[in-house]
Coordinates of C-alpha atoms in Angstrom, one line a residue:
C1 CA -94.4 -150.3 -268.0
T2 CA -93.5 -148.6 -264.6
T3 CA -95.8 -151.3 -263.1
I4 CA -96.9 -154.4 -264.1
E5 CA -99.9 -156.1 -263.2
E6 CA -99.0 -159.1 -261.9
V7 CA -100.7 -162.5 -260.4
G8 CA -101.8 -162.3 -256.8
S9 CA -101.7 -164.2 -254.2
T10 CA -105.1 -166.1 -255.1
G11 CA -103.6 -166.8 -258.6
V12 CA -100.5 -168.2 -257.3
G13 CA -102.1 -170.5 -254.7
A14 CA -104.1 -171.8 -257.6
L15 CA -101.1 -172.3 -259.7
T16 CA -99.4 -174.2 -256.8
L17 CA -102.4 -176.4 -256.5
G18 CA -102.7 -176.9 -260.5
F19 CA -98.8 -178.0 -260.5
L20 CA -99.1 -179.9 -257.8
A21 CA -102.2 -182.0 -259.0
L22 CA -100.5 -182.0 -262.6
A23 CA -96.9 -183.5 -260.8
V24 CA -99.0 -185.8 -258.8
T25 CA -101.2 -187.2 -262.1
S26 CA -98.2 -187.2 -264.4
V27 CA -95.9 -190.0 -261.8
V28 CA -99.5 -192.0 -261.5
M29 CA -99.6 -192.1 -265.2
V30 CA -96.0 -193.3 -265.2
A31 CA -96.9 -196.3 -262.6
K32 CA -100.0 -197.0 -264.4
A33 CA -97.9 -197.8 -267.5
A34 CA -95.6 -199.6 -266.0
N35 CA -98.2 -201.9 -264.8
A36 CA -100.5 -202.0 -268.0
D37 CA -100.6 -204.3 -271.2
A38 CA -99.1 -202.8 -274.0
E39 CA -102.1 -202.0 -275.9
R40 CA -102.9 -199.6 -272.9
R41 CA -99.5 -198.1 -272.2
K42 CA -99.6 -196.1 -275.3
Y43 CA -103.0 -194.3 -273.7
Y44 CA -100.8 -194.1 -270.5
F45 CA -97.8 -192.8 -272.3
T46 CA -99.9 -190.1 -273.8
N47 CA -101.7 -189.0 -270.7
T48 CA -98.0 -188.6 -268.7
F49 CA -96.3 -186.2 -271.4
I50 CA -100.0 -184.3 -271.8
C51 CA -99.5 -184.0 -267.7
A52 CA -95.6 -183.3 -267.6
V53 CA -96.1 -180.4 -270.5
A54 CA -99.0 -178.8 -268.3
T55 CA -96.9 -179.5 -265.0
F56 CA -93.7 -177.6 -266.6
S57 CA -96.2 -175.1 -267.9
Y58 CA -97.4 -174.5 -264.3
F59 CA -94.2 -174.6 -263.0
A60 CA -93.0 -172.0 -265.5
M61 CA -95.5 -169.3 -264.7
L62 CA -95.4 -170.0 -260.5
S63 CA -91.8 -169.4 -260.9
G64 CA -92.0 -165.8 -262.6
Q65 CA -91.0 -167.5 -266.2
G66 CA -93.4 -168.3 -269.1
W67 CA -94.4 -164.6 -269.4
T68 CA -94.1 -161.0 -270.9
A69 CA -95.4 -157.2 -270.7
I70 CA -97.9 -156.7 -273.3
A71 CA -100.1 -153.7 -273.8
G72 CA -101.6 -152.5 -270.8
C73 CA -98.8 -153.3 -268.8
R74 CA -100.3 -156.9 -267.7
Q75 CA -98.5 -160.1 -267.3
F76 CA -99.0 -162.2 -270.6
F77 CA -98.7 -166.2 -270.1
Y78 CA -97.1 -167.2 -273.2
V79 CA -96.1 -170.4 -271.8
R80 CA -99.6 -171.2 -272.0
Y81 CA -100.2 -170.9 -275.7
L82 CA -96.6 -173.7 -275.7
D83 CA -98.1 -175.9 -273.3
W84 CA -101.5 -175.9 -275.4
L85 CA -99.4 -176.2 -278.7
V86 CA -98.5 -179.4 -277.7
T87 CA -100.9 -181.0 -275.0
T88 CA -104.1 -180.3 -277.1
P89 CA -102.7 -182.1 -280.0
L90 CA -101.5 -185.0 -277.8
I91 CA -105.5 -184.5 -276.5
I92 CA -106.5 -185.0 -279.6
L93 CA -104.7 -188.4 -280.6
N94 CA -105.5 -189.8 -277.3
L95 CA -109.0 -189.7 -278.2
G96 CA -108.5 -190.7 -281.8
L97 CA -106.9 -193.7 -281.0
I98 CA -109.4 -194.8 -277.9
A99 CA -112.4 -193.9 -280.6
G100 CA -110.5 -196.0 -283.4
Q101 CA -110.4 -193.0 -285.7
D102 CA -108.4 -193.6 -289.0
W103 CA -105.2 -191.7 -289.0
V104 CA -106.1 -189.2 -291.9
T105 CA -108.8 -187.4 -289.4
I106 CA -106.6 -187.6 -286.7
V107 CA -103.9 -185.7 -288.4
A108 CA -106.6 -183.1 -289.8
V109 CA -108.3 -182.3 -286.5
I110 CA -105.0 -182.0 -284.9
G111 CA -104.1 -179.3 -287.5
A112 CA -106.7 -177.4 -287.1
D113 CA -106.1 -177.2 -283.7
V114 CA -102.5 -176.2 -284.1
L115 CA -104.2 -173.7 -286.1
M116 CA -106.6 -172.6 -283.4
V117 CA -103.6 -172.1 -280.7
I118 CA -101.7 -170.0 -283.3
A119 CA -104.3 -167.7 -283.9
G120 CA -105.4 -167.3 -280.1
Y121 CA -101.9 -166.7 -279.5
M122 CA -102.2 -163.7 -282.2
G123 CA -104.9 -162.3 -280.8
A124 CA -103.8 -162.1 -277.3
V125 CA -100.5 -160.4 -278.5
S126 CA -102.3 -158.1 -280.6
V127 CA -102.7 -154.4 -280.0
V128 CA -105.7 -153.3 -282.6
T129 CA -108.7 -154.2 -281.9
T130 CA -109.9 -155.2 -285.2
V131 CA -106.8 -157.3 -285.9
K132 CA -107.9 -159.0 -282.4
W133 CA -111.3 -159.5 -283.4
F134 CA -109.8 -161.1 -286.8
W135 CA -107.4 -163.4 -285.3
F136 CA -110.7 -164.5 -282.7
L137 CA -112.5 -165.2 -286.1
F138 CA -109.6 -167.4 -287.6
G139 CA -109.5 -169.4 -284.6
M140 CA -113.1 -170.2 -284.2
A141 CA -113.1 -170.9 -287.7
M142 CA -110.2 -173.6 -286.5
F143 CA -112.5 -174.6 -283.3
L144 CA -115.5 -175.6 -285.0
P145 CA -114.0 -178.6 -287.3
V146 CA -112.1 -179.6 -283.9
V147 CA -115.4 -179.4 -282.2
Y148 CA -117.9 -181.3 -284.7
S149 CA -114.8 -183.6 -284.9
L150 CA -114.8 -185.1 -281.3
A151 CA -118.4 -184.2 -280.7
R152 CA -119.4 -186.1 -284.1
T153 CA -116.8 -188.0 -286.2
F154 CA -115.0 -189.5 -283.5
R155 CA -118.1 -190.7 -281.6
E156 CA -119.6 -192.4 -284.8
T157 CA -116.5 -194.0 -285.1
V158 CA -117.2 -195.2 -281.9
I159 CA -120.5 -196.3 -282.1
T160 CA -119.9 -197.9 -286.0
R161 CA -116.6 -200.1 -284.7
K162 CA -118.5 -200.6 -280.9
V163 CA -115.1 -199.8 -279.4
R164 CA -114.6 -201.0 -275.8
F165 CA -112.4 -199.7 -274.4
F166 CA -112.6 -200.5 -270.1
D167 CA -113.2 -204.4 -270.8

């Protein structure tokens, strides 16, 4: 590529706002964890790591790191996929803990989520259209159990166990 389509000024502004919001949220979560009882501290620490990893990802994108040029000479931020590979399992863990879900189900949903992110990455870097579509279908096949589990299984656990988180 002689010319790479890079993020413009609007994109840099959005990355800056995202970085600042996530950095502040990370600090707030640490402060909340310091003042929380032992039971709730785990939620705040999980949220801290979710926000901190995303903060690092946004900083990498903002500072010109975590990307490469791919087909079509466009900027591809692979750091987003690294971010999602860490943060989305932590989000599922957090939701599972809040719901009172059993560990086997939480781990199974995290496994499907990780496969979904990997399929998304592979689809994004694929150059053959047919291959992109197969990766998309693989990703969607993993997305469906994640959504089902969050919307149905985790919800039913909350209702069955009468979980009261914000007492």
